[in-house]
CSV table of C-alpha atoms and ligand atoms in Angstrom, one decimal:
chain,number,residue,atom,x,y,z
A,8,UNK,CA,17.4,-23.7,0.5
A,9,UNK,CA,17.9,-21.7,3.7
A,10,UNK,CA,15.8,-18.6,4.2
A,11,UNK,CA,17.8,-15.4,3.6
A,12,UNK,CA,17.9,-12.6,6.2
A,13,UNK,CA,15.2,-10.0,5.8
A,14,UNK,CA,17.9,-7.4,4.8
A,15,UNK,CA,19.0,-9.6,2.0
A,16,UNK,CA,15.5,-10.0,0.7
A,17,UNK,CA,15.0,-6.3,1.0
A,18,UNK,CA,18.1,-5.7,-1.2
A,19,UNK,CA,16.6,-7.8,-3.9
A,20,UNK,CA,13.2,-6.1,-3.5
A,21,UNK,CA,14.8,-2.7,-3.8
A,22,UNK,CA,16.8,-3.6,-6.9
A,23,UNK,CA,13.7,-5.0,-8.7
A,24,UNK,CA,11.5,-2.1,-7.6
A,25,UNK,CA,14.0,0.5,-9.0
A,26,UNK,CA,14.2,-1.3,-12.3
A,27,UNK,CA,10.4,-1.6,-12.3
A,28,UNK,CA,10.0,2.1,-11.4
A,29,UNK,CA,12.3,3.1,-14.3
A,30,UNK,CA,10.3,1.0,-16.7
A,31,UNK,CA,7.0,2.5,-15.5
A,32,UNK,CA,8.3,6.0,-15.9
A,33,UNK,CA,9.6,5.3,-19.4
A,34,UNK,CA,6.2,3.7,-20.4
A,35,UNK,CA,4.4,6.7,-19.0
A,36,UNK,CA,6.4,9.0,-21.2
A,37,UNK,CA,5.4,6.9,-24.2
A,38,UNK,CA,1.7,7.4,-23.4
A,39,UNK,CA,-0.7,5.5,-21.0
A,40,UNK,CA,-3.3,3.1,-22.5
A,41,UNK,CA,-6.0,1.4,-20.5
A,42,UNK,CA,-5.7,-2.3,-21.2
A,43,UNK,CA,-8.9,-3.4,-19.4
A,44,UNK,CA,-11.2,-2.8,-16.4
A,45,UNK,CA,-11.6,-5.0,-13.4
A,46,UNK,CA,-14.2,-4.8,-10.6
A,47,UNK,CA,-15.9,-1.7,-12.1
A,48,UNK,CA,-15.6,0.7,-15.0
A,49,UNK,CA,-13.3,3.0,-12.9
A,50,UNK,CA,-11.0,0.1,-11.8
A,51,UNK,CA,-8.6,0.2,-14.6
A,52,UNK,CA,-5.5,-1.7,-15.6
A,53,UNK,CA,-3.0,0.1,-17.9
A,54,UNK,CA,-0.7,-1.7,-20.3
A,55,UNK,CA,2.1,-0.4,-18.1
A,56,UNK,CA,0.7,-2.2,-15.0
A,57,UNK,CA,0.9,-5.4,-17.0
A,58,UNK,CA,4.3,-4.8,-18.4
A,59,UNK,CA,5.8,-3.7,-15.1
A,60,UNK,CA,4.4,-6.7,-13.3
A,61,UNK,CA,5.8,-9.0,-15.9
A,62,UNK,CA,9.2,-7.6,-15.4
A,63,UNK,CA,9.0,-7.9,-11.6
A,64,UNK,CA,7.8,-11.5,-11.9
A,65,UNK,CA,10.7,-12.3,-14.3
A,66,UNK,CA,13.3,-10.8,-12.1
A,67,UNK,CA,12.0,-12.3,-8.8
A,68,UNK,CA,11.6,-15.7,-10.4
A,69,UNK,CA,15.1,-15.7,-11.8
A,70,UNK,CA,16.6,-14.8,-8.3
A,71,UNK,CA,14.2,-16.9,-6.2
A,72,UNK,CA,12.7,-19.6,-8.4
A,73,UNK,CA,11.0,-21.6,-5.6
A,74,UNK,CA,9.2,-18.6,-3.9
A,75,UNK,CA,5.4,-18.0,-4.4
A,76,UNK,CA,4.2,-14.8,-5.9
A,77,UNK,CA,0.9,-13.0,-5.8
A,78,UNK,CA,0.6,-9.9,-8.0
A,79,UNK,CA,-2.2,-7.4,-8.6
A,80,UNK,CA,-2.4,-8.2,-12.4
A,81,UNK,CA,-1.5,-11.8,-12.8
A,82,UNK,CA,-2.1,-15.4,-11.7
A,83,UNK,CA,-0.9,-16.5,-8.3
A,84,UNK,CA,2.3,-18.6,-8.5
A,85,UNK,CA,2.2,-21.2,-5.7
A,86,UNK,CA,5.9,-21.8,-5.0
A,87,UNK,CA,7.4,-24.3,-2.6
A,88,UNK,CA,9.9,-22.4,-0.4
A,89,UNK,CA,7.5,-21.0,2.2
A,90,UNK,CA,8.3,-17.4,1.1
A,91,UNK,CA,5.8,-15.4,-0.9
A,92,UNK,CA,6.3,-12.2,-2.8
A,93,UNK,CA,3.4,-9.7,-2.9
A,94,UNK,CA,3.6,-7.3,-5.8
A,95,UNK,CA,1.7,-4.2,-6.9
A,96,UNK,CA,3.4,-3.0,-10.0
A,97,UNK,CA,1.7,0.5,-9.9
A,98,UNK,CA,-0.2,1.4,-6.7
A,99,UNK,CA,-2.0,4.6,-7.6
A,100,UNK,CA,-3.0,3.5,-11.1
A,101,UNK,CA,-5.5,6.3,-11.5
A,102,UNK,CA,-2.8,8.9,-10.6
A,103,UNK,CA,-0.5,7.2,-13.1
A,104,UNK,CA,-3.2,7.4,-15.8
A,105,UNK,CA,-3.8,11.1,-15.2
A,106,UNK,CA,-0.1,12.1,-14.9
A,107,UNK,CA,-0.2,12.8,-11.2
A,108,UNK,CA,3.1,11.8,-9.4
A,109,UNK,CA,1.6,10.0,-6.5
A,110,UNK,CA,2.1,6.3,-7.5
A,111,UNK,CA,4.5,3.7,-6.5
A,112,UNK,CA,5.9,0.2,-7.1
A,113,UNK,CA,5.2,-1.9,-4.1
A,114,UNK,CA,7.1,-5.2,-3.4
A,115,UNK,CA,6.9,-7.2,-0.2
A,116,UNK,CA,8.1,-10.7,0.8
A,117,UNK,CA,6.5,-12.7,3.6
A,118,UNK,CA,6.9,-16.0,5.3
A,119,UNK,CA,3.8,-18.0,6.6
A,120,UNK,CA,3.5,-15.6,9.6
A,121,UNK,CA,4.5,-12.1,8.6
A,122,UNK,CA,6.1,-9.6,6.1
A,123,UNK,CA,9.9,-9.9,6.2
A,124,UNK,CA,10.9,-7.1,3.9
A,125,UNK,CA,9.1,-4.4,1.8
A,126,UNK,CA,9.8,-1.5,-0.5
A,127,UNK,CA,7.5,1.2,-1.8
A,128,UNK,CA,9.3,3.0,-4.6
A,129,UNK,CA,7.9,6.2,-6.1
A,130,UNK,CA,9.7,7.6,-9.1
A,131,UNK,CA,7.2,10.5,-9.4
A,132,UNK,CA,7.9,11.7,-5.8
A,133,UNK,CA,11.5,10.7,-5.8
A,134,UNK,CA,10.8,8.7,-2.7
A,135,UNK,CA,11.7,5.2,-1.6
A,136,UNK,CA,10.4,3.7,1.6
A,137,UNK,CA,11.9,0.4,2.8
A,138,UNK,CA,11.8,-1.9,5.8
A,139,UNK,CA,13.2,-5.2,6.9
A,140,UNK,CA,11.7,-7.0,9.9
A,141,UNK,CA,13.5,-6.2,13.1
A,142,UNK,CA,16.0,-3.9,11.3
A,143,UNK,CA,14.0,-0.7,10.9
A,144,UNK,CA,12.4,1.4,8.2
A,145,UNK,CA,13.9,4.0,6.0
A,146,UNK,CA,12.7,6.9,3.8
A,147,UNK,CA,15.3,7.6,1.1
A,148,UNK,CA,17.8,5.9,3.4
A,149,UNK,CA,17.0,8.0,6.4
A,150,UNK,CA,15.8,6.0,9.4
A,151,UNK,CA,12.0,6.6,9.9
A,152,UNK,CA,10.3,7.0,13.3
A,153,UNK,CA,6.6,7.7,13.3
A,154,UNK,CA,5.4,10.8,15.2
A,155,UNK,CA,3.9,11.1,18.7
A,156,UNK,CA,0.6,12.9,18.0
A,157,UNK,CA,-1.9,12.7,20.8
A,158,UNK,CA,-4.7,15.1,19.8
A,159,UNK,CA,-7.3,14.0,17.3
A,160,UNK,CA,-8.4,17.6,16.7
A,161,UNK,CA,-5.0,18.4,15.1
A,162,UNK,CA,-4.6,15.0,13.3
A,163,UNK,CA,-4.2,14.9,9.5
A,164,UNK,CA,-5.9,11.6,8.4
A,165,UNK,CA,-5.2,10.0,5.1
A,166,UNK,CA,-7.9,7.8,3.6
A,167,UNK,CA,-9.0,6.2,0.3
A,168,UNK,CA,-12.1,5.0,-1.5
A,169,UNK,CA,-12.7,1.7,-3.3
A,170,UNK,CA,-13.8,1.2,-6.8
A,171,UNK,CA,-17.4,-0.1,-6.0
A,172,UNK,CA,-19.8,2.9,-6.0
A,173,UNK,CA,-21.9,1.4,-3.1
A,174,UNK,CA,-18.8,1.1,-0.9
A,175,UNK,CA,-17.7,4.6,-1.8
A,176,UNK,CA,-21.0,6.0,-0.6
A,177,UNK,CA,-20.4,4.4,2.8
A,178,UNK,CA,-16.8,5.5,2.9
A,179,UNK,CA,-17.8,9.1,2.0
A,180,UNK,CA,-20.4,9.1,4.9
A,181,UNK,CA,-17.8,7.9,7.4
A,182,UNK,CA,-15.3,10.5,6.2
A,183,UNK,CA,-18.0,13.2,6.5
A,184,UNK,CA,-18.6,12.1,10.1
A,185,UNK,CA,-14.9,12.2,10.9
A,186,UNK,CA,-14.0,15.6,9.3
A,187,UNK,CA,-15.3,17.9,12.1
A,188,UNK,CA,-13.3,15.9,14.6
A,189,UNK,CA,-9.8,16.1,13.0
A,190,UNK,CA,-7.6,18.7,11.4
A,191,UNK,CA,-8.3,17.5,7.9
A,192,UNK,CA,-8.4,14.5,5.6
A,193,UNK,CA,-6.3,13.6,2.5
A,194,UNK,CA,-7.2,11.3,-0.4
A,195,UNK,CA,-3.9,11.1,-2.3
A,196,UNK,CA,-4.6,7.9,-4.3
A,197,UNK,CA,-2.0,5.4,-3.3
A,198,UNK,CA,-2.7,3.2,-0.3
A,199,UNK,CA,1.0,2.1,-0.1
A,200,UNK,CA,2.2,5.8,0.0
A,201,UNK,CA,-0.5,6.8,2.5
A,202,UNK,CA,0.7,4.2,5.0
A,203,UNK,CA,4.3,5.2,4.4
A,204,UNK,CA,3.2,8.8,5.1
A,205,UNK,CA,2.2,7.7,8.6
A,206,UNK,CA,5.7,6.2,9.1
A,207,UNK,CA,7.3,9.4,7.7
A,208,UNK,CA,5.2,11.8,9.8
A,209,UNK,CA,3.6,13.2,6.6
A,210,UNK,CA,0.2,12.1,7.9
A,211,UNK,CA,-0.9,11.3,11.5
A,212,UNK,CA,-3.2,8.3,10.7
A,213,UNK,CA,-4.7,6.3,7.8
A,214,UNK,CA,-7.9,4.4,7.5
A,215,UNK,CA,-9.4,2.6,4.4
A,216,UNK,CA,-11.6,-0.3,3.8
A,217,UNK,CA,-11.2,-2.8,0.9
A,218,UNK,CA,-7.6,-2.3,-0.2
A,219,UNK,CA,-5.8,-5.5,-1.2
A,220,UNK,CA,-2.8,-7.2,0.2
A,221,UNK,CA,-0.6,-6.0,-2.6
A,222,UNK,CA,-1.6,-2.4,-1.8
A,223,UNK,CA,-0.6,-2.6,1.9
A,224,UNK,CA,1.9,-5.5,2.5
A,225,UNK,CA,5.2,-3.6,2.0
A,226,UNK,CA,3.9,-0.4,3.5
A,227,UNK,CA,2.6,-2.2,6.6
A,228,UNK,CA,6.1,-3.3,7.5
A,229,UNK,CA,7.4,0.3,6.9
A,230,UNK,CA,4.8,1.6,9.3
A,231,UNK,CA,5.4,-1.1,11.9
A,232,UNK,CA,9.2,-0.8,11.8
A,233,UNK,CA,8.8,3.0,12.1
A,234,UNK,CA,6.9,2.3,15.4
A,235,UNK,CA,3.3,2.8,14.1
A,236,UNK,CA,0.5,0.4,14.8
A,237,UNK,CA,-1.1,-1.3,11.7
A,238,UNK,CA,-4.1,-3.5,11.9
A,239,UNK,CA,-6.6,-5.1,9.6
A,240,UNK,CA,-10.2,-5.1,11.0
A,241,UNK,CA,-12.9,-7.3,9.4
A,242,UNK,CA,-15.9,-5.2,8.2
A,243,UNK,CA,-19.6,-5.9,7.9
A,244,UNK,CA,-19.1,-5.9,4.2
A,245,UNK,CA,-16.6,-8.7,4.2
A,246,UNK,CA,-13.5,-6.6,3.6
A,247,UNK,CA,-10.5,-5.7,5.7
A,248,UNK,CA,-10.4,-2.2,7.2
A,249,UNK,CA,-6.9,-0.8,7.4
A,250,UNK,CA,-6.3,1.2,10.6
A,251,UNK,CA,-2.8,2.7,11.0
A,252,UNK,CA,-1.6,5.3,13.6
A,253,UNK,CA,1.2,6.0,16.0
A,254,UNK,CA,0.7,4.3,19.4
A,255,UNK,CA,0.2,7.8,21.0
A,256,UNK,CA,-2.9,8.5,18.8
A,257,UNK,CA,-4.1,4.9,18.5
A,258,UNK,CA,-6.6,4.8,21.4
A,259,UNK,CA,-8.5,7.9,20.3
A,260,UNK,CA,-8.2,7.1,16.6
A,261,UNK,CA,-9.5,3.6,17.0
A,262,UNK,CA,-12.6,4.9,18.9
A,263,UNK,CA,-13.1,7.5,16.2
A,264,UNK,CA,-12.9,5.0,13.4
A,265,UNK,CA,-15.6,2.9,15.1
A,266,UNK,CA,-17.8,5.8,16.0
A,267,UNK,CA,-17.7,7.2,12.4
A,268,UNK,CA,-18.9,3.8,11.1
A,269,UNK,CA,-15.9,3.0,8.8
A,270,UNK,CA,-16.6,-0.7,9.3
A,271,UNK,CA,-20.3,-1.0,8.6
A,272,UNK,CA,-23.1,-1.5,7.8
A,273,UNK,CA,-23.3,-4.3,5.3
A,274,UNK,CA,-24.0,-3.3,1.6
A,275,UNK,CA,-27.7,-3.5,0.6
B,151,LIG,C1,-5.7,1.6,-5.2
B,151,LIG,C2,-5.0,2.8,-4.5
B,151,LIG,C3,-6.0,3.7,-3.8
B,151,LIG,C4,-6.9,3.0,-2.9
B,151,LIG,C5,-7.6,1.8,-3.5
B,151,LIG,C6,-6.5,0.9,-4.2
B,151,LIG,P1,-4.5,0.6,-7.3
B,151,LIG,O1,-4.8,0.7,-5.7
B,151,LIG,O2,-4.1,2.3,-3.5
B,151,LIG,O3,-5.3,4.8,-3.1
B,151,LIG,O4,-7.9,3.9,-2.4
B,151,LIG,O5,-8.3,1.2,-2.5
B,151,LIG,O6,-7.2,-0.2,-4.8
B,151,LIG,O7,-5.7,0.2,-8.0
B,151,LIG,O8,-4.0,2.0,-7.8
B,151,LIG,O9,-3.4,-0.4,-7.4
C-alpha cells in the first residue's frame, strides 16, 4: 500500500479527533469516574480516557488496518506499513476530571523518521490545532505562525509537572529559579495545548520534563510547522526534556533552561 500524503493523513486524524472529542464531552456530561491510577496516586485514568481511546483505535484500525498504533491507555499495536499513530485520548486528564476546559484529544501519525500529520482537538476551548508536514499549521483553520519574541524578561513561559513527587520537587525548584528572569509562568495542565500555544502566540516558550510521546507528538508538528523550534533533550533522570520556543527567543531560552537546572540532577 502506498503512503498517503500528509494532508490526507491529517484529514483522517481530524475526523477521528472530532468524533473522539464529541464522545469525551458527552461522557463528561454523564459524570467522570476514575478507572485506575498509573505511575502514582495522582496519575489517574478515567473511564472516558479508556472509552475514547477504544473509539480512536477502532476508527483508525478500520481506515488503516496495517498501521501501528501507540496509545496512552492501551497495548502497542505493532503494524506492518511503516506508519505509526500516536494517540492521547485526553491530554489534560486532571483538568477533565475537575471540569476545567483545558484538555484535548491528540492524534499524530509518523513514519520511521518524523511526524507527518497531527491534530490537537479541544472541545472545551473550542480550538483545533492541526499540521501536516511541509504544508503548514492551523489553529481553527487559520494559518499559524509563531511570534518573534526576543526578550526573556517579557516572555510568558508555559510549563508542566510530572506525576512523580520527587520529579515535581525538582521541577518546582527549576521554575522558581526561572520566575525572576521571565514575565511569568503558566501551568495550564495539557502538554499538547501548551506546545500549540507557542505556535499560536499564546505563550512565548514551553519547557517540561517527562511528558510522553503521546502528549507531544501532534503538537510538536504544529509548533514546527508554525516556525517554532521543538527539541527533546535527555535529562540526568532518564527522561526527555521538551524545549520549545520561536527561533528569535531560542538562544536565550535554551541557556535559561540549562542555567535553571531543568535537566538535572538525577533523582536520589
Ligand atoms: C499530562 C498533561 C500535563 C503534563 C503531564 C502530562 P495526561 O498528560 O499533559 O500537562 O504536565 O506531564 O502527563 O496525563 O493528562 O494525558
